[in-house]
């Protein structure tokens, strides 16, 4: 048994006991038709449980205490994939871009740039002729500013998603041009200080004009936003607030929410890392509640929750445990995926390994577009 | 292989490192280019390495040269001419960073990792690592100023040793310090006995024969580092510029503190604050990383580590401004941090030579809970009988 499989076994055995799940080596029948009663257009929401969470603090026996919502509320309604391997670069932006394109991107993780391969947003919008407001990305910082569309000439910005950078948007809404002026909202500036929100030479900073355009597009009231900002406790809470706002305003069919609070682990403070996991767990449940309470989403939305990758293992001498994701060990590469929705067979645990880039192919199946340049494989368990 | 290496390649290297490189030139020429920057980083910093590290570096180069088959795993790794290039020798840190970036972007990191693990495995099996003067003793004090938490401490450690629930708190810290002093005096050796503290040291500390690093004493150095970080952020200079600017700190005049007048120790302290992540802002991260680096690099015979409360998490700017001198502290969070760090200290100790004879003691400061592991201690056990730290150390030392 290799290390990837060992991690997978631990998750599977744990979930079996916790939710009474059955095991599916591969579902042998399509599970869509049974649940989709009204034939309404399907929607898909992706939440990256990020950035970077290990088994030890999530689905291991020791980790269960930190994810009560995933475990007790969401897992029993889900199809859970125990072994999701990320074989690409373990940097948050490039890994998230790979998830969004279904292909391993290989660009410099610390330079904001569009992915090489077409994104799910472009496939979706071009194939299905969907308007711009039907695909949105809510991302944690400047690096992600260009994740909405690729460099592929057949696609590109005209077919891409609207990208919301909550902190930058907040600054713009308040009339500031610089995040440093947001000190009145200290809880919202808990960036990963190891890689603070730097953008080389400012060249790729999304401009004030673009931010104002998004604010206008979102119908955001600066006064409301200011009031909210005083009661939110982290960047991810701000991201979820803006995600809900987009859902209530445009009800997009494809929504991609990148959470990032967990990456405070780079600070080396284990307590803050755990706090980030607990918060992310709670926010995932909030998102599911929002889906269930919003008629535009209820009974027609598939939710995918997946960490972008793990973190280094405690026993890996080349790393420093939970703090980083630098070694490329099995602990850092192996993670899990939870899927929920009307077409998903509940209480199912899928043991066979899939890759993180397969998620995009799974979405293409749910929404019905052709991810023709994807490297990821279709996920039969999602039909 | 780096056949293009010549004696002049190392002209810019400090003296001892240069001499070692020149005397082992043929060995280095056999090293695959993908691995070469790792060797060069060690050579460039060789003059400030601890004695045990220096011996290790020389042995590793000799082994690589004499056992080319141990490096066979690197044979399939492709390296572009921009990296397989003599111009890269001058700045090995940059060389290593660029090589790492390239290996990730070319999706060869897994192959590199496998090759490196293979080399380390063969090398470790063949070598005779330095042995400690006496069996190692690592002592960790966690939770200064923290209240009793609502969770059990030392849970990750428990399977390796014994939980003690009735340890007398009076005199416990003094007993740890006394053990350090006694071992340092009876087995003196450079960098063999260490005391690391995230706050001010215990009042009875005697620096004779003990290498020490106290976080508050590094405040002036840390402020310089934080100032550079802040300037880089405000200028939007990007991580690469930040990295270069922090690396330059090793070339700054040594600070006035007597504790860092030793160039090796000064270099070590700079590396802790520039290469460690979070060490500039959180005392718990500093102590954890320092513990790891002291064990990995200096391989001490005795190590006493004491955690202090870190600053409470705030916005990045606020934490940078407060730096080492923060006053709004988070003892409860710091206890969680230190509990995990104690576990990591144990794992790191186990990676060293003679680990089967080593003793590990962790104590929740001013509370009756402790954990002890070593020869004769039943793993996974709990002992509720009254004891003292001195008795615990005495019992284990008899069986080590």
XYZ file of C-alpha atoms in Angstrom, chain B:
400
model
C 27.138 16.630 -14.242
C 28.856 19.898 -13.405
C 32.035 19.164 -15.342
C 32.400 22.889 -15.968
C 33.338 23.527 -12.342
C 36.909 24.783 -11.890
C 38.921 26.013 -8.945
C 38.154 29.579 -9.965
C 34.427 28.882 -9.746
C 34.679 29.373 -5.988
C 36.772 32.529 -5.954
C 33.965 34.510 -4.299
C 33.298 31.950 -1.590
C 34.471 32.494 1.993
C 37.849 30.964 2.783
C 37.017 27.665 4.456
C 34.222 26.862 2.065
C 36.409 27.735 -0.893
C 39.224 25.517 0.353
C 36.877 22.595 0.881
C 35.377 23.026 -2.595
C 38.765 23.225 -4.293
C 40.087 20.203 -2.448
C 36.989 18.221 -3.497
C 36.664 19.618 -6.998
C 36.606 16.244 -8.726
C 33.880 15.040 -6.354
C 31.776 18.114 -7.044
C 32.214 17.736 -10.783
C 30.419 14.380 -10.525
C 27.368 15.850 -8.841
C 24.315 16.109 -11.124
C 23.440 19.727 -11.869
C 19.937 19.340 -10.418
C 21.512 18.554 -7.035
C 24.503 20.862 -7.270
C 22.908 24.013 -5.787
C 22.201 22.137 -2.545
C 25.922 21.420 -2.188
C 26.887 24.956 -3.194
C 24.583 26.582 -0.648
C 26.352 24.578 2.052
C 29.788 25.522 0.738
C 29.012 29.222 0.509
C 27.855 29.257 4.127
C 30.416 26.705 5.305
C 32.501 29.142 7.350
C 29.522 29.858 9.629
C 28.258 26.325 9.943
C 28.418 24.514 13.270
C 31.267 21.992 13.635
C 29.063 18.932 13.251
C 27.563 20.429 10.097
C 30.983 21.126 8.649
C 32.007 17.524 9.136
C 28.751 16.390 7.578
C 29.150 18.613 4.512
C 32.641 17.288 3.805
C 31.537 13.688 4.262
C 28.562 14.123 1.953
C 30.635 15.611 -0.856
C 33.217 12.841 -0.549
C 30.497 10.209 -0.544
C 28.803 11.632 -3.638
C 32.105 11.689 -5.495
C 33.028 8.153 -4.471
C 29.597 6.635 -5.035
C 28.184 7.964 -8.294
C 25.625 5.154 -8.383
C 23.953 6.711 -5.342
C 23.132 9.676 -7.582
C 21.714 7.611 -10.414
C 18.184 8.764 -9.638
C 19.042 12.235 -10.881
C 20.027 10.898 -14.294
C 16.610 11.356 -15.834
C 16.062 14.870 -14.609
C 16.307 17.399 -17.385
C 17.913 20.760 -16.621
C 17.920 23.676 -19.095
C 21.142 25.385 -20.138
C 20.154 28.482 -18.193
C 20.669 26.421 -15.037
C 23.376 24.053 -16.284
C 25.639 27.035 -16.387
C 28.841 28.214 -14.624
C 27.360 31.683 -14.080
C 25.020 30.206 -11.460
C 27.835 29.366 -9.019
C 28.210 32.860 -7.627
C 24.789 32.992 -5.983
C 23.869 29.476 -4.891
C 20.750 30.596 -3.012
C 19.341 32.084 -6.188
C 20.536 28.994 -8.088
C 18.644 26.764 -5.654
C 15.514 28.914 -5.795
C 15.514 28.908 -9.590
C 16.188 25.175 -9.727
C 13.294 24.542 -7.366
C 10.983 26.704 -9.442
C 12.095 24.910 -12.585
C 11.591 21.447 -11.097
C 8.057 22.348 -10.025
C 7.127 23.991 -13.312
C 8.509 21.110 -15.374
C 6.610 18.652 -13.168
C 9.859 16.897 -12.237
C 9.634 17.545 -8.512
C 8.409 14.044 -7.711
C 11.300 12.500 -9.645
C 13.733 14.819 -7.892
C 12.260 13.974 -4.520
C 12.580 10.245 -5.204
C 16.180 10.662 -6.346
C 17.046 12.763 -3.313
C 15.437 10.282 -0.931
C 17.377 7.474 -2.558
C 20.660 9.328 -2.198
C 19.976 10.209 1.434
C 19.008 6.617 2.159
C 22.188 5.177 0.677
C 24.351 7.827 2.302
C 22.764 7.412 5.727
C 23.089 3.640 5.614
C 26.762 3.861 4.739
C 27.809 6.561 7.174
C 28.676 6.758 10.818
C 26.943 9.860 12.188
C 28.491 11.876 15.003
C 27.499 10.520 18.387
C 26.506 12.805 21.287
C 28.890 13.196 24.231
C 26.283 11.575 26.449
C 22.740 10.472 25.597
C 20.757 13.471 24.452
C 18.315 15.304 26.674
C 15.678 17.622 25.213
C 13.446 19.555 27.620
C 10.508 21.710 26.520
C 8.508 24.117 28.689
C 5.195 25.114 27.152
C 2.298 27.343 28.124
C 3.853 30.147 30.118
C 1.011 32.350 31.481
C -1.670 30.046 30.057
C -4.670 28.751 31.969
C -5.573 25.077 32.106
C -7.054 24.365 28.646
C -10.253 22.463 27.927
C -8.371 19.851 25.912
C -5.717 17.308 26.809
C -2.113 18.299 26.282
C 0.629 16.119 24.798
C -1.883 13.949 22.914
C 0.315 13.567 19.846
C 3.293 12.729 22.039
C 1.484 10.279 24.253
C 2.022 7.200 22.118
C 5.782 7.676 22.450
C 5.985 7.946 26.224
C 4.259 8.612 29.501
C 1.912 11.338 30.651
C 2.598 12.505 34.194
C -0.333 14.254 35.795
C 0.977 15.035 39.257
C 4.251 16.875 38.816
C 5.233 19.310 41.512
C 5.421 22.748 39.953
C 7.724 24.326 42.544
C 11.295 24.023 41.408
C 10.418 22.350 38.105
C 11.890 25.007 35.826
C 14.922 25.257 38.093
C 15.458 21.514 37.854
C 15.480 21.674 34.075
C 17.950 24.523 34.131
C 20.096 22.683 36.665
C 20.184 19.625 34.426
C 21.326 21.822 31.534
C 24.039 23.470 33.633
C 25.267 20.200 35.077
C 25.566 18.526 31.682
C 27.213 21.577 30.128
C 29.853 21.681 32.834
C 30.534 17.968 32.926
C 30.617 17.531 29.137
C 31.753 20.854 27.703
C 31.938 21.199 23.926
C 31.197 23.981 21.461
C 27.482 24.273 20.637
C 26.669 21.070 22.505
C 24.347 22.577 25.116
C 21.617 25.087 24.239
C 18.933 27.168 25.880
C 16.267 28.769 23.684
C 13.614 31.026 25.210
C 10.754 32.900 23.541
C 10.835 35.436 26.367
C 13.291 36.550 28.983
C 15.382 33.685 30.386
C 14.824 31.965 33.693
C 16.415 34.036 36.423
C 19.008 31.484 37.480
C 20.412 30.949 33.995
C 24.202 30.763 33.811
C 25.600 31.119 30.307
C 28.828 29.258 31.074
C 29.262 26.563 28.396
C 25.679 27.058 27.209
C 24.814 28.502 23.817
C 21.655 30.538 24.117
C 19.154 32.425 22.002
C 16.461 34.576 23.587
C 13.829 36.103 21.340
C 13.676 39.502 23.061
C 17.434 39.927 22.599
C 16.965 39.678 18.845
C 14.556 42.600 18.769
C 16.986 45.073 17.101
C 17.851 42.577 14.386
C 14.225 41.634 13.958
C 13.214 45.274 13.629
C 15.663 45.676 10.751
C 14.174 42.667 9.040
C 10.611 43.821 9.579
C 11.489 47.274 8.268
C 12.785 45.732 5.050
C 9.713 43.558 4.733
C 7.454 46.549 5.255
C 9.330 48.619 2.678
C 9.090 45.810 0.143
C 5.375 45.446 0.700
C 4.715 49.157 0.398
C 6.791 49.349 -2.765
C 5.071 46.303 -4.248
C 8.536 44.929 -4.930
C 7.505 41.291 -4.951
C 8.798 38.250 -3.128
C 12.031 37.914 -5.092
C 13.257 41.374 -4.157
C 12.229 40.720 -0.588
C 14.231 37.517 -0.598
C 17.347 39.289 -1.903
C 17.012 42.120 0.596
C 16.663 39.718 3.487
C 19.630 37.673 2.306
C 21.758 40.819 2.423
C 21.174 41.024 6.153
C 23.812 38.389 6.699
C 26.349 40.916 5.447
C 25.341 43.623 7.919
C 27.641 44.439 10.827
C 26.898 42.260 13.781
C 24.597 43.774 16.353
C 25.980 44.891 19.664
C 24.548 42.121 21.805
C 27.241 40.068 23.452
C 25.147 36.957 22.969
C 25.557 37.277 19.203
C 29.180 38.347 19.082
C 29.987 34.857 17.817
C 29.791 35.137 13.996
C 28.352 31.646 13.748
C 25.592 32.486 16.173
C 24.898 35.799 14.473
C 24.628 34.079 11.127
C 22.381 31.459 12.681
C 20.119 34.103 14.236
C 19.804 35.956 10.932
C 18.887 32.730 9.186
C 16.213 32.000 11.799
C 14.590 35.364 11.172
C 15.002 35.500 7.400
C 14.480 31.882 6.401
C 11.948 30.994 9.069
C 8.352 31.739 8.301
C 6.475 33.567 11.047
C 9.578 33.848 13.207
C 9.601 37.622 12.803
C 6.124 38.019 14.250
C 5.278 35.146 16.554
C 7.560 34.078 19.379
C 6.044 30.589 19.306
C 6.941 30.189 15.632
C 10.423 31.490 16.384
C 11.008 29.004 19.186
C 9.589 26.095 17.193
C 11.736 26.863 14.166
C 14.801 27.530 16.286
C 14.340 24.224 18.087
C 14.080 22.435 14.780
C 17.144 24.152 13.374
C 19.247 23.697 16.514
C 18.476 19.982 16.537
C 18.950 19.551 12.789
C 22.068 21.652 12.456
C 23.931 21.743 15.768
C 22.757 18.290 16.934
C 23.143 19.284 20.569
C 23.658 16.986 23.500
C 21.362 19.042 25.702
C 18.583 21.398 24.708
C 16.266 23.382 26.935
C 13.436 25.159 25.131
C 10.907 27.478 26.740
C 7.933 28.969 24.951
C 6.490 32.383 25.798
C 3.150 33.842 24.714
C 3.118 35.210 21.179
C 1.370 38.357 20.072
C -2.306 38.108 19.245
C -3.093 37.829 15.546
C -3.916 41.146 13.942
C -3.600 42.647 10.509
C -0.241 42.154 8.930
C 0.675 45.814 9.159
C -0.152 45.975 12.842
C 1.898 42.873 13.598
C 4.846 44.141 11.596
C 4.713 47.408 13.474
C 4.604 45.648 16.834
C 7.207 43.037 15.913
C 9.096 41.457 18.749
C 7.893 44.063 21.219
C 4.191 43.297 21.050
C 2.271 43.559 24.305
C -1.157 42.210 23.324
C -0.484 38.526 23.882
C -2.411 35.312 23.291
C -1.405 32.755 25.951
C -4.213 30.315 25.110
C -3.358 30.180 21.415
C 0.320 30.023 22.262
C -0.264 26.919 24.373
C -1.794 25.153 21.371
C 1.120 26.283 19.194
C 3.681 25.080 21.714
C 1.945 21.761 22.332
C 2.309 20.995 18.613
C 5.848 22.356 18.609
C 6.806 20.006 21.443
C 5.661 17.122 19.273
C 7.783 18.398 16.397
C 10.773 18.738 18.713
C 10.378 15.102 19.694
C 10.190 13.994 16.044
C 13.301 16.017 15.230
C 15.189 14.515 18.166
C 14.295 11.056 16.908
C 15.974 11.814 13.580
C 19.346 12.282 15.281
C 21.963 9.657 16.043
C 21.678 7.594 19.211
C 17.990 8.459 19.475
C 17.276 5.156 21.194
C 19.121 6.479 24.235
C 17.691 10.004 24.160
C 15.343 11.470 26.748
C 12.547 13.918 26.029
C 10.681 15.865 28.691
C 7.865 18.336 28.104
C 6.203 20.275 30.916
C 3.198 22.591 31.050
C 4.808 25.437 32.944
C 3.385 26.023 36.425
C 0.969 23.120 36.017
C 1.255 19.493 37.132
C 1.149 17.969 33.620
C 4.260 16.652 31.899
C 5.280 14.117 29.312
C 8.412 12.023 29.336
C 9.874 9.600 26.797
C 13.060 7.608 26.918
C 14.471 4.210 27.693
C 12.435 2.323 30.234
C 9.359 4.529 29.818
C 6.254 2.656 28.711
C 4.812 4.257 25.567
C 1.189 5.327 25.877
C 1.165 5.074 29.659
C -0.192 7.461 32.281
C 1.232 7.895 35.746
C -0.693 9.840 38.367
C 1.722 9.421 41.264
C 3.383 12.525 42.718
C 6.792 13.357 41.350
C 9.159 16.208 40.550
C 10.970 17.139 37.375
C 14.262 16.323 39.089
C 12.995 12.837 39.926
C 11.745 12.281 36.393
C 15.100 13.254 34.921
C 16.947 11.164 37.435
C 14.842 8.070 36.739
C 15.379 8.274 33.007
C 19.086 9.027 33.226
C 19.598 5.795 35.176
C 18.215 3.734 32.290
C 19.622 5.674 29.314
